[in-house]
Amino acid sequence: MLTPRDKNTLLEAAVAAPSADNSQPWLYRWMGDALDLWIDARRAGKPSDARYVLSDLGLGACIENLCIQARALGYTDKVQYLPDEEQDPLWVARLEFSPSNKEPPDTALAQAIPRRCTDRRFPWKGPVEEALRQALAAEASQLPGARLVWLDPGSQQRHAVLKALQTAESLRFQSRRLHHELFSSICFSAGRKGACPEGLSPRSLGIEAPVWPFFKALRHWPLMRAFNAIGGARLMGLRSAVLPVRLSPGLALLCIEGEDRPAILAAGRALERVWLRATAAGLSIQPYAAPGVLGLGFVEVEARFQDRLGLIRQALEQACSGGCGLLLLRMGRAAGLNKNRGARRPLSSFEWRGGE
Ligand SMILES: Cc1cc2nc3c(=O)[nH]c(=O)nc-3n(C[C@H](O)[C@H](O)[C@H](O)COP(=O)(O)O)c2cc1C
């Protein structure tokens, strides 16, 4: 039997997982020692979350935290994905925990759960040593179908992926639909240094003080559109992604074999394992989801942007040597701790209350 304290420890680990735009799209319900997880419909299904790809990645990360924490507490876990996909596609998993008689595992990953965070600062120092690269790749490979591919400076693959990253990140400012989604996930009311319990806290974005008022004004589409006429979207793509990546010593691509929902859940789990191992080794990470998610082709963008999606997909596929490139991770060593970890809602707000 899980004790109430163990259940609480497990839930705290679960909600420490990363989620796209800090949407925290998780709901849980205990059924004895089994835990059911759902996607929270109120926080999922935005344009770039078509087919719940982003939510499934966040749920995958949440599942992995639960399994890692359960093993550290002395339990084994059994995970069933999508127990009733036809009737209830939001019911993502059932996890069953039972006491383990195995030796306690290495608890480094469990200890890293509360410390893991998205670091958007740059530049970062290196190198990311070969042994560490191999250890991170080994974490990804623990999940069937997942692989971490390193993109070395000077390689053709890296060049093509950076181009895809620039295209995808710029599209977030060029497409009215994606622009609305992005800017509505930032809680501007908190002020540049403020934080909010869900959504993107301005302070976690690390936007420079002089440009903050202009960035804030860009949430109004007419201004964004006018700025785009003089290359604004390209500039935003450079600042948010390409420049930080160029000033980081490590860049890796998480590749997966399939595109079905279990494959995406496994990718979320692999992402979390890599991120926790990196955190334990003192490495900072910022993920970039736009190229992979747009490349999958589920997201509906305006017709005039459609052809770009195929090019993005192709670049990622080539870098993966087959399969899909889903998440780009820039890595390196930051100067000092990141104090801008994304905040979380209270634990009680994640409880499933039945058909809400
Ligand atoms: C599926 C997924 C996609 C994400 N995409 C991005 C991204 O494109 N750019 C970025 O800066 N952070 C991205 N993140 C990081 C989230 O914004 C971050 O996890 C969230 O704000 C919570 O903050 P924390 O990681 O510090 O706990 C992503 C996270 C996940 C799980």
mmCIF file of C-alpha atoms and ligand atoms in Angstrom:
data_model
loop_
_atom_site.group_PDB
_atom_site.id
_atom_site.type_symbol
_atom_site.label_atom_id
_atom_site.label_comp_id
_atom_site.label_asym_id
_atom_site.label_seq_id
_atom_site.Cartn_x
_atom_site.Cartn_y
_atom_site.Cartn_z
ATOM 1 C CA MET A 1 0.000 0.000 0.000
ATOM 2 C CA LEU A 2 1.265 3.471 -0.845
ATOM 3 C CA THR A 3 1.211 5.740 2.192
ATOM 4 C CA PRO A 4 -0.534 9.135 1.877
ATOM 5 C CA ARG A 5 2.904 10.704 2.212
ATOM 6 C CA ASP A 6 4.296 8.632 -0.668
ATOM 7 C CA LYS A 7 1.298 9.585 -2.801
ATOM 8 C CA ASN A 8 1.961 13.225 -2.099
ATOM 9 C CA THR A 9 5.668 12.863 -2.919
ATOM 10 C CA LEU A 10 4.726 11.185 -6.203
ATOM 11 C CA LEU A 11 2.302 13.948 -7.143
ATOM 12 C CA GLU A 12 4.836 16.645 -6.355
ATOM 13 C CA ALA A 13 7.295 14.920 -8.679
ATOM 14 C CA ALA A 14 4.582 14.586 -11.348
ATOM 15 C CA VAL A 15 3.765 18.291 -11.533
ATOM 16 C CA ALA A 16 7.431 19.312 -11.498
ATOM 17 C CA ALA A 17 7.564 18.000 -15.082
ATOM 18 C CA PRO A 18 7.981 20.455 -17.951
ATOM 19 C CA SER A 19 5.060 21.304 -20.236
ATOM 20 C CA ALA A 20 4.756 23.399 -23.379
ATOM 21 C CA ASP A 21 4.225 27.067 -22.452
ATOM 22 C CA ASN A 22 3.942 25.897 -18.838
ATOM 23 C CA SER A 23 0.389 24.780 -19.604
ATOM 24 C CA GLN A 24 0.511 22.002 -16.969
ATOM 25 C CA PRO A 25 -2.145 19.982 -18.828
ATOM 26 C CA TRP A 26 -2.292 17.175 -16.261
ATOM 27 C CA LEU A 27 -5.165 15.703 -14.241
ATOM 28 C CA TYR A 28 -4.868 12.753 -11.863
ATOM 29 C CA ARG A 29 -7.066 10.373 -9.922
ATOM 30 C CA TRP A 30 -5.961 7.699 -7.465
ATOM 31 C CA MET A 31 -7.679 4.314 -7.734
ATOM 32 C CA GLY A 32 -6.140 2.586 -4.699
ATOM 33 C CA ASP A 33 -2.457 2.223 -5.565
ATOM 34 C CA ALA A 34 -3.095 2.928 -9.244
ATOM 35 C CA LEU A 35 -2.903 6.427 -10.664
ATOM 36 C CA ASP A 36 -4.906 7.521 -13.705
ATOM 37 C CA LEU A 37 -3.646 10.475 -15.725
ATOM 38 C CA TRP A 38 -5.653 12.609 -18.115
ATOM 39 C CA ILE A 39 -4.989 15.525 -20.386
ATOM 40 C CA ASP A 40 -6.794 18.548 -18.975
ATOM 41 C CA ALA A 41 -9.040 19.621 -21.877
ATOM 42 C CA ARG A 42 -9.179 23.192 -20.564
ATOM 43 C CA ARG A 43 -5.430 23.518 -20.940
ATOM 44 C CA ALA A 44 -4.850 21.520 -24.125
ATOM 45 C CA GLY A 45 -5.795 21.459 -27.793
ATOM 46 C CA LYS A 46 -4.477 24.879 -28.830
ATOM 47 C CA PRO A 47 -3.486 25.225 -32.520
ATOM 48 C CA SER A 48 0.047 23.881 -32.034
ATOM 49 C CA ASP A 49 -1.272 21.115 -29.762
ATOM 50 C CA ALA A 50 -3.094 19.445 -32.657
ATOM 51 C CA ARG A 51 -3.538 15.707 -32.004
ATOM 52 C CA TYR A 52 -2.340 16.565 -28.465
ATOM 53 C CA VAL A 53 1.318 16.230 -29.469
ATOM 54 C CA LEU A 54 2.535 18.892 -27.027
ATOM 55 C CA SER A 55 0.227 17.662 -24.265
ATOM 56 C CA ASP A 56 1.367 14.068 -24.789
ATOM 57 C CA LEU A 57 4.995 15.186 -24.513
ATOM 58 C CA GLY A 58 4.193 16.908 -21.206
ATOM 59 C CA LEU A 59 2.250 13.857 -20.012
ATOM 60 C CA GLY A 60 5.185 11.635 -20.996
ATOM 61 C CA ALA A 61 7.535 13.780 -18.907
ATOM 62 C CA CYS A 62 5.061 13.614 -16.009
ATOM 63 C CA ILE A 63 4.862 9.790 -16.272
ATOM 64 C CA GLU A 64 8.642 9.513 -16.257
ATOM 65 C CA ASN A 65 8.930 11.663 -13.133
ATOM 66 C CA LEU A 66 6.355 9.439 -11.424
ATOM 67 C CA CYS A 67 8.240 6.259 -12.352
ATOM 68 C CA ILE A 68 11.614 7.658 -11.300
ATOM 69 C CA GLN A 69 10.213 8.914 -7.998
ATOM 70 C CA ALA A 70 8.340 5.655 -7.337
ATOM 71 C CA ARG A 71 11.519 3.602 -7.840
ATOM 72 C CA ALA A 72 13.416 5.922 -5.494
ATOM 73 C CA LEU A 73 10.691 5.319 -2.873
ATOM 74 C CA GLY A 74 11.045 1.537 -3.274
ATOM 75 C CA TYR A 75 8.188 0.709 -5.647
ATOM 76 C CA THR A 76 8.014 -0.863 -9.074
ATOM 77 C CA ASP A 77 5.771 0.613 -11.732
ATOM 78 C CA LYS A 78 3.635 -0.687 -14.555
ATOM 79 C CA VAL A 79 2.473 1.815 -17.150
ATOM 80 C CA GLN A 80 -0.426 1.311 -19.526
ATOM 81 C CA TYR A 81 -0.765 3.992 -22.205
ATOM 82 C CA LEU A 82 -4.153 5.167 -23.488
ATOM 83 C CA PRO A 83 -6.269 2.518 -21.718
ATOM 84 C CA ASP A 84 -9.396 3.449 -23.717
ATOM 85 C CA GLU A 85 -8.196 5.601 -26.608
ATOM 86 C CA GLU A 86 -11.386 5.302 -28.682
ATOM 87 C CA GLN A 87 -13.847 6.259 -25.956
ATOM 88 C CA ASP A 88 -11.635 8.570 -23.928
ATOM 89 C CA PRO A 89 -8.612 9.934 -25.838
ATOM 90 C CA LEU A 90 -7.793 12.252 -22.937
ATOM 91 C CA TRP A 91 -7.183 9.319 -20.582
ATOM 92 C CA VAL A 92 -3.476 9.009 -21.241
ATOM 93 C CA ALA A 93 -2.223 6.401 -18.812
ATOM 94 C CA ARG A 94 -2.792 4.169 -15.829
ATOM 95 C CA LEU A 95 0.211 3.649 -13.570
ATOM 96 C CA GLU A 96 0.278 0.837 -11.026
ATOM 97 C CA PHE A 97 2.761 0.818 -8.186
ATOM 98 C CA SER A 98 3.765 -2.128 -6.008
ATOM 99 C CA PRO A 99 6.522 -2.634 -3.423
ATOM 100 C CA SER A 100 9.829 -3.645 -4.948
ATOM 101 C CA ASN A 101 12.285 -6.155 -3.529
ATOM 102 C CA LYS A 102 15.075 -4.948 -5.827
ATOM 103 C CA GLU A 103 18.073 -2.920 -4.704
ATOM 104 C CA PRO A 104 17.218 0.804 -4.556
ATOM 105 C CA PRO A 105 18.219 2.378 -7.894
ATOM 106 C CA ASP A 106 20.572 5.263 -8.495
ATOM 107 C CA THR A 107 18.556 8.169 -7.073
ATOM 108 C CA ALA A 108 20.421 10.947 -8.920
ATOM 109 C CA LEU A 109 17.539 11.420 -11.356
ATOM 110 C CA ALA A 110 14.922 11.567 -8.577
ATOM 111 C CA GLN A 111 16.994 14.160 -6.740
ATOM 112 C CA ALA A 112 17.178 16.264 -9.887
ATOM 113 C CA ILE A 113 13.363 16.438 -10.315
ATOM 114 C CA PRO A 114 12.809 19.575 -8.182
ATOM 115 C CA ARG A 115 15.924 21.258 -9.614
ATOM 116 C CA ARG A 116 15.232 20.702 -13.330
ATOM 117 C CA CYS A 117 14.153 23.854 -15.116
ATOM 118 C CA THR A 118 14.121 25.554 -18.484
ATOM 119 C CA ASP A 119 17.060 27.892 -18.800
ATOM 120 C CA ARG A 120 16.659 30.555 -21.481
ATOM 121 C CA ARG A 121 19.796 32.490 -20.630
ATOM 122 C CA PHE A 122 22.817 32.617 -22.914
ATOM 123 C CA PRO A 123 25.703 32.461 -23.706
ATOM 124 C CA TRP A 124 26.705 29.183 -22.094
ATOM 125 C CA LYS A 125 30.123 27.664 -21.638
ATOM 126 C CA GLY A 126 31.269 24.196 -22.574
ATOM 127 C CA PRO A 127 32.308 21.740 -23.498
ATOM 128 C CA VAL A 128 29.662 19.049 -23.083
ATOM 129 C CA GLU A 129 32.173 16.255 -22.587
ATOM 130 C CA GLU A 130 31.977 13.085 -24.676
ATOM 131 C CA ALA A 131 31.252 10.881 -21.647
ATOM 132 C CA LEU A 132 28.333 13.123 -20.678
ATOM 133 C CA ARG A 133 26.992 13.144 -24.238
ATOM 134 C CA GLN A 134 27.022 9.371 -24.193
ATOM 135 C CA ALA A 135 25.305 9.269 -20.805
ATOM 136 C CA LEU A 136 22.551 11.597 -22.071
ATOM 137 C CA ALA A 137 22.105 9.563 -25.248
ATOM 138 C CA ALA A 138 21.871 6.412 -23.116
ATOM 139 C CA GLU A 139 19.033 7.975 -21.079
ATOM 140 C CA ALA A 140 17.040 8.713 -24.245
ATOM 141 C CA SER A 141 17.589 5.173 -25.521
ATOM 142 C CA GLN A 142 15.966 3.731 -22.385
ATOM 143 C CA LEU A 143 12.644 4.431 -24.091
ATOM 144 C CA PRO A 144 11.839 2.211 -27.084
ATOM 145 C CA GLY A 145 12.128 4.115 -30.363
ATOM 146 C CA ALA A 146 13.783 7.224 -28.858
ATOM 147 C CA ARG A 147 17.295 8.394 -29.752
ATOM 148 C CA LEU A 148 19.403 11.461 -29.055
ATOM 149 C CA VAL A 149 21.458 12.673 -32.017
ATOM 150 C CA TRP A 150 24.213 15.235 -31.450
ATOM 151 C CA LEU A 151 24.544 17.968 -34.058
ATOM 152 C CA ASP A 152 28.170 18.964 -34.264
ATOM 153 C CA PRO A 153 29.373 22.393 -35.385
ATOM 154 C CA GLY A 154 30.269 22.433 -39.050
ATOM 155 C CA SER A 155 28.111 19.426 -39.930
ATOM 156 C CA GLN A 156 25.664 19.624 -42.803
ATOM 157 C CA GLN A 157 22.884 18.258 -40.580
ATOM 158 C CA ARG A 158 23.373 20.997 -38.010
ATOM 159 C CA HIS A 159 23.303 23.639 -40.707
ATOM 160 C CA ALA A 160 20.020 22.269 -42.122
ATOM 161 C CA VAL A 161 18.454 21.927 -38.668
ATOM 162 C CA LEU A 162 19.378 25.515 -37.745
ATOM 163 C CA LYS A 163 17.676 26.678 -40.920
ATOM 164 C CA ALA A 164 14.577 24.666 -39.980
ATOM 165 C CA LEU A 165 14.697 26.152 -36.478
ATOM 166 C CA GLN A 166 14.856 29.682 -37.867
ATOM 167 C CA THR A 167 11.924 28.965 -40.206
ATOM 168 C CA ALA A 168 9.790 27.387 -37.479
ATOM 169 C CA GLU A 169 10.493 30.013 -34.815
ATOM 170 C CA SER A 170 9.820 32.849 -37.283
ATOM 171 C CA LEU A 171 6.529 31.220 -38.230
ATOM 172 C CA ARG A 172 5.349 31.605 -34.650
ATOM 173 C CA PHE A 173 5.382 35.367 -35.269
ATOM 174 C CA GLN A 174 4.232 35.314 -38.904
ATOM 175 C CA SER A 175 1.186 33.105 -38.563
ATOM 176 C CA ARG A 176 -1.627 35.032 -36.924
ATOM 177 C CA ARG A 177 -2.909 31.821 -35.332
ATOM 178 C CA LEU A 178 0.443 30.869 -33.824
ATOM 179 C CA HIS A 179 1.189 34.461 -32.818
ATOM 180 C CA HIS A 180 -2.063 34.612 -30.867
ATOM 181 C CA GLU A 181 -1.325 31.305 -29.168
ATOM 182 C CA LEU A 182 2.210 32.319 -28.208
ATOM 183 C CA PHE A 183 1.393 35.748 -26.827
ATOM 184 C CA SER A 184 -1.713 34.576 -24.974
ATOM 185 C CA SER A 185 0.405 32.065 -23.051
ATOM 186 C CA ILE A 186 2.555 34.851 -21.528
ATOM 187 C CA CYS A 187 1.126 36.501 -18.410
ATOM 188 C CA PHE A 188 2.107 40.070 -19.251
ATOM 189 C CA SER A 189 0.117 41.411 -16.294
ATOM 190 C CA ALA A 190 2.830 40.072 -13.954
ATOM 191 C CA GLY A 191 5.367 42.600 -15.314
ATOM 192 C CA ARG A 192 8.817 41.864 -16.760
ATOM 193 C CA LYS A 193 10.142 40.352 -13.545
ATOM 194 C CA GLY A 194 6.881 38.791 -12.447
ATOM 195 C CA ALA A 195 5.802 35.169 -12.153
ATOM 196 C CA CYS A 196 2.433 33.453 -12.502
ATOM 197 C CA PRO A 197 1.244 30.005 -11.383
ATOM 198 C CA GLU A 198 0.633 28.812 -14.946
ATOM 199 C CA GLY A 199 1.539 29.992 -18.411
ATOM 200 C CA LEU A 200 4.850 31.636 -19.204
ATOM 201 C CA SER A 201 6.143 33.993 -16.550
ATOM 202 C CA PRO A 202 7.769 37.040 -18.138
ATOM 203 C CA ARG A 203 10.805 36.653 -15.895
ATOM 204 C CA SER A 204 11.417 33.104 -17.154
ATOM 205 C CA LEU A 205 11.720 34.433 -20.722
ATOM 206 C CA GLY A 206 14.786 36.531 -19.950
ATOM 207 C CA ILE A 207 13.791 39.409 -22.218
ATOM 208 C CA GLU A 208 16.174 42.351 -22.013
ATOM 209 C CA ALA A 209 14.784 45.407 -20.153
ATOM 210 C CA PRO A 210 15.133 47.909 -23.047
ATOM 211 C CA VAL A 211 13.119 45.748 -25.451
ATOM 212 C CA TRP A 212 10.430 44.631 -22.981
ATOM 213 C CA PRO A 213 7.896 47.426 -23.787
ATOM 214 C CA PHE A 214 8.230 46.728 -27.513
ATOM 215 C CA PHE A 215 7.981 42.960 -27.039
ATOM 216 C CA LYS A 216 4.876 43.478 -24.940
ATOM 217 C CA ALA A 217 3.325 45.699 -27.625
ATOM 218 C CA LEU A 218 3.919 42.985 -30.229
ATOM 219 C CA ARG A 219 1.074 40.989 -28.709
ATOM 220 C CA HIS A 220 -1.189 43.248 -30.781
ATOM 221 C CA TRP A 221 -1.414 41.643 -34.215
ATOM 222 C CA PRO A 222 -1.493 44.876 -36.298
ATOM 223 C CA LEU A 223 1.861 45.916 -34.807
ATOM 224 C CA MET A 224 3.323 42.422 -35.256
ATOM 225 C CA ARG A 225 2.157 42.395 -38.876
ATOM 226 C CA ALA A 226 3.684 45.819 -39.526
ATOM 227 C CA PHE A 227 6.942 44.719 -37.882
ATOM 228 C CA ASN A 228 6.942 41.574 -40.030
ATOM 229 C CA ALA A 229 6.849 43.739 -43.145
ATOM 230 C CA ILE A 230 10.391 44.868 -42.253
ATOM 231 C CA GLY A 231 11.688 41.434 -41.218
ATOM 232 C CA GLY A 232 10.416 41.373 -37.624
ATOM 233 C CA ALA A 233 9.579 37.659 -37.522
ATOM 234 C CA ARG A 234 13.036 36.777 -38.778
ATOM 235 C CA LEU A 235 14.598 38.921 -36.075
ATOM 236 C CA MET A 236 12.428 37.282 -33.405
ATOM 237 C CA GLY A 237 13.457 33.825 -34.652
ATOM 238 C CA LEU A 238 17.111 34.826 -34.464
ATOM 239 C CA ARG A 239 16.830 36.239 -30.953
ATOM 240 C CA SER A 240 14.696 33.479 -29.473
ATOM 241 C CA ALA A 241 16.412 30.475 -31.003
ATOM 242 C CA VAL A 242 19.258 30.729 -33.480
ATOM 243 C CA LEU A 243 21.440 33.148 -31.499
ATOM 244 C CA PRO A 244 21.111 31.238 -28.183
ATOM 245 C CA VAL A 245 21.814 27.955 -30.013
ATOM 246 C CA ARG A 246 24.912 29.395 -31.679
ATOM 247 C CA LEU A 247 26.147 30.567 -28.288
ATOM 248 C CA SER A 248 25.716 27.141 -26.665
ATOM 249 C CA PRO A 249 28.294 24.359 -26.802
ATOM 250 C CA GLY A 250 25.812 21.486 -27.214
ATOM 251 C CA LEU A 251 22.898 20.888 -29.560
ATOM 252 C CA ALA A 252 21.026 17.598 -29.754
ATOM 253 C CA LEU A 253 17.911 16.365 -31.502
ATOM 254 C CA LEU A 254 15.534 13.880 -29.918
ATOM 255 C CA CYS A 255 14.435 11.483 -32.650
ATOM 256 C CA ILE A 256 11.597 8.959 -32.568
ATOM 257 C CA GLU A 257 10.635 6.056 -34.802
ATOM 258 C CA GLY A 258 6.838 6.395 -34.970
ATOM 259 C CA GLU A 259 4.337 9.240 -34.833
ATOM 260 C CA ASP A 260 1.496 7.565 -32.953
ATOM 261 C CA ARG A 261 0.525 8.720 -29.495
ATOM 262 C CA PRO A 262 2.489 6.039 -27.575
ATOM 263 C CA ALA A 263 5.603 7.098 -29.531
ATOM 264 C CA ILE A 264 5.060 10.737 -28.519
ATOM 265 C CA LEU A 265 4.490 9.751 -24.878
ATOM 266 C CA ALA A 266 7.739 7.772 -24.973
ATOM 267 C CA ALA A 267 9.486 10.836 -26.432
ATOM 268 C CA GLY A 268 8.228 12.940 -23.495
ATOM 269 C CA ARG A 269 9.615 10.334 -21.114
ATOM 270 C CA ALA A 270 12.951 10.299 -22.946
ATOM 271 C CA LEU A 271 13.071 14.106 -22.876
ATOM 272 C CA GLU A 272 12.629 14.096 -19.110
ATOM 273 C CA ARG A 273 15.316 11.441 -18.532
ATOM 274 C CA VAL A 274 17.819 13.400 -20.618
ATOM 275 C CA TRP A 275 16.891 16.651 -18.874
ATOM 276 C CA LEU A 276 17.207 15.147 -15.379
ATOM 277 C CA ARG A 277 20.551 13.513 -16.154
ATOM 278 C CA ALA A 278 21.782 16.850 -17.538
ATOM 279 C CA THR A 279 20.508 18.669 -14.437
ATOM 280 C CA ALA A 280 22.292 16.171 -12.191
ATOM 281 C CA ALA A 281 25.495 16.920 -14.129
ATOM 282 C CA GLY A 282 25.064 20.700 -13.755
ATOM 283 C CA LEU A 283 24.093 21.272 -17.374
ATOM 284 C CA SER A 284 21.446 23.794 -18.477
ATOM 285 C CA ILE A 285 18.873 22.946 -21.151
ATOM 286 C CA GLN A 286 16.425 24.863 -23.303
ATOM 287 C CA PRO A 287 14.181 22.763 -25.543
ATOM 288 C CA TYR A 288 12.759 23.964 -28.856
ATOM 289 C CA ALA A 289 9.585 22.199 -29.924
ATOM 290 C CA ALA A 290 8.411 24.325 -32.862
ATOM 291 C CA PRO A 291 10.394 22.673 -35.699
ATOM 292 C CA GLY A 292 9.530 19.111 -34.673
ATOM 293 C CA VAL A 293 5.887 19.783 -33.929
ATOM 294 C CA LEU A 294 5.316 21.799 -37.109
ATOM 295 C CA GLY A 295 7.254 19.203 -39.112
ATOM 296 C CA LEU A 296 4.879 16.447 -37.990
ATOM 297 C CA GLY A 297 2.210 18.165 -40.065
ATOM 298 C CA PHE A 298 -0.756 18.029 -37.652
ATOM 299 C CA VAL A 299 -0.737 21.776 -36.936
ATOM 300 C CA GLU A 300 -2.980 23.795 -39.231
ATOM 301 C CA VAL A 301 -1.188 26.910 -40.367
ATOM 302 C CA GLU A 302 -2.418 29.392 -42.944
ATOM 303 C CA ALA A 303 -2.215 27.943 -46.489
ATOM 304 C CA ARG A 304 0.611 30.260 -47.562
ATOM 305 C CA PHE A 305 2.938 28.792 -44.924
ATOM 306 C CA GLN A 306 2.083 25.159 -45.614
ATOM 307 C CA ASP A 307 5.015 24.408 -47.944
ATOM 308 C CA ARG A 308 7.516 25.402 -45.258
ATOM 309 C CA LEU A 309 6.366 22.567 -43.012
ATOM 310 C CA GLY A 310 7.544 19.929 -45.474
ATOM 311 C CA LEU A 311 11.012 21.515 -45.652
ATOM 312 C CA ILE A 312 11.276 21.593 -41.867
ATOM 313 C CA ARG A 313 10.295 17.940 -41.638
ATOM 314 C CA GLN A 314 12.809 16.932 -44.282
ATOM 315 C CA ALA A 315 15.720 18.649 -42.498
ATOM 316 C CA LEU A 316 14.849 16.954 -39.203
ATOM 317 C CA GLU A 317 14.351 13.541 -40.819
ATOM 318 C CA GLN A 318 17.752 13.768 -42.482
ATOM 319 C CA ALA A 319 19.414 14.754 -39.211
ATOM 320 C CA CYS A 320 17.814 11.711 -37.573
ATOM 321 C CA SER A 321 18.798 9.437 -40.494
ATOM 322 C CA GLY A 322 15.164 8.353 -40.734
ATOM 323 C CA GLY A 323 12.410 8.640 -38.128
ATOM 324 C CA CYS A 324 11.157 12.012 -36.877
ATOM 325 C CA GLY A 325 13.130 14.790 -35.244
ATOM 326 C CA LEU A 326 10.845 15.981 -32.474
ATOM 327 C CA LEU A 327 12.685 18.189 -29.985
ATOM 328 C CA LEU A 328 15.850 20.229 -30.228
ATOM 329 C CA LEU A 329 17.815 20.691 -27.028
ATOM 330 C CA ARG A 330 20.489 23.314 -26.578
ATOM 331 C CA MET A 331 22.814 22.623 -23.696
ATOM 332 C CA GLY A 332 25.716 24.139 -21.859
ATOM 333 C CA ARG A 333 26.994 25.426 -18.565
ATOM 334 C CA ALA A 334 25.420 28.651 -17.345
ATOM 335 C CA ALA A 335 27.066 31.112 -14.997
ATOM 336 C CA GLY A 336 25.203 30.571 -11.725
ATOM 337 C CA LEU A 337 21.874 28.999 -10.847
ATOM 338 C CA ASN A 338 18.745 29.778 -12.829
ATOM 339 C CA LYS A 339 16.334 31.404 -10.381
ATOM 340 C CA ASN A 340 13.544 31.663 -12.939
ATOM 341 C CA ARG A 341 12.055 28.197 -12.767
ATOM 342 C CA GLY A 342 8.494 28.028 -14.099
ATOM 343 C CA ALA A 343 5.939 28.207 -11.247
ATOM 344 C CA ARG A 344 3.201 25.593 -10.664
ATOM 345 C CA ARG A 345 -0.456 25.614 -9.638
ATOM 346 C CA PRO A 346 -1.365 24.141 -6.235
ATOM 347 C CA LEU A 347 -1.366 20.331 -6.180
ATOM 348 C CA SER A 348 -5.087 20.157 -5.376
ATOM 349 C CA SER A 349 -5.954 21.871 -8.680
ATOM 350 C CA PHE A 350 -4.695 18.839 -10.646
ATOM 351 C CA GLU A 351 -7.208 16.443 -9.135
ATOM 352 C CA TRP A 352 -9.700 14.975 -11.606
ATOM 353 C CA ARG A 353 -13.194 15.873 -10.490
ATOM 354 C CA GLY A 354 -15.105 13.885 -13.072
ATOM 355 C CA GLY A 355 -16.203 15.208 -16.441
ATOM 356 C CA GLU A 356 -15.402 18.875 -15.702
HETATM 357 C C1 LIG B 1 6.690 19.646 -25.076
HETATM 358 C C2 LIG B 1 7.449 20.840 -24.586
HETATM 359 C C3 LIG B 1 7.776 21.847 -25.478
HETATM 360 C C4 LIG B 1 8.494 22.962 -25.046
HETATM 361 N N1 LIG B 1 8.872 23.903 -25.959
HETATM 362 C C5 LIG B 1 9.644 24.936 -25.572
HETATM 363 C C6 LIG B 1 10.138 25.862 -26.538
HETATM 364 O O1 LIG B 1 9.898 25.719 -27.740
HETATM 365 N N2 LIG B 1 10.900 26.890 -26.090
HETATM 366 C C7 LIG B 1 11.196 27.052 -24.763
HETATM 367 O O2 LIG B 1 11.886 28.005 -24.414
HETATM 368 N N3 LIG B 1 10.730 26.182 -23.828
HETATM 369 C C8 LIG B 1 9.976 25.135 -24.205
HETATM 370 N N4 LIG B 1 9.535 24.227 -23.272
HETATM 371 C C9 LIG B 1 9.804 24.437 -21.854
HETATM 372 C C10 LIG B 1 8.536 24.909 -21.126
HETATM 373 O O3 LIG B 1 8.204 26.222 -21.507
HETATM 374 C C11 LIG B 1 8.755 24.794 -19.618
HETATM 375 O O4 LIG B 1 8.876 23.441 -19.299
HETATM 376 C C12 LIG B 1 7.637 25.384 -18.790
HETATM 377 O O5 LIG B 1 7.566 26.771 -18.980
HETATM 378 C C13 LIG B 1 7.823 25.103 -17.297
HETATM 379 O O6 LIG B 1 9.034 25.626 -16.833
HETATM 380 P P1 LIG B 1 10.192 24.717 -16.192
HETATM 381 O O7 LIG B 1 10.699 23.814 -17.274
HETATM 382 O O8 LIG B 1 11.223 25.701 -15.738
HETATM 383 O O9 LIG B 1 9.613 23.921 -15.063
HETATM 384 C C14 LIG B 1 8.846 23.090 -23.681
HETATM 385 C C15 LIG B 1 8.510 22.067 -22.787
HETATM 386 C C16 LIG B 1 7.834 20.941 -23.235
HETATM 387 C C17 LIG B 1 7.524 19.824 -22.287
#
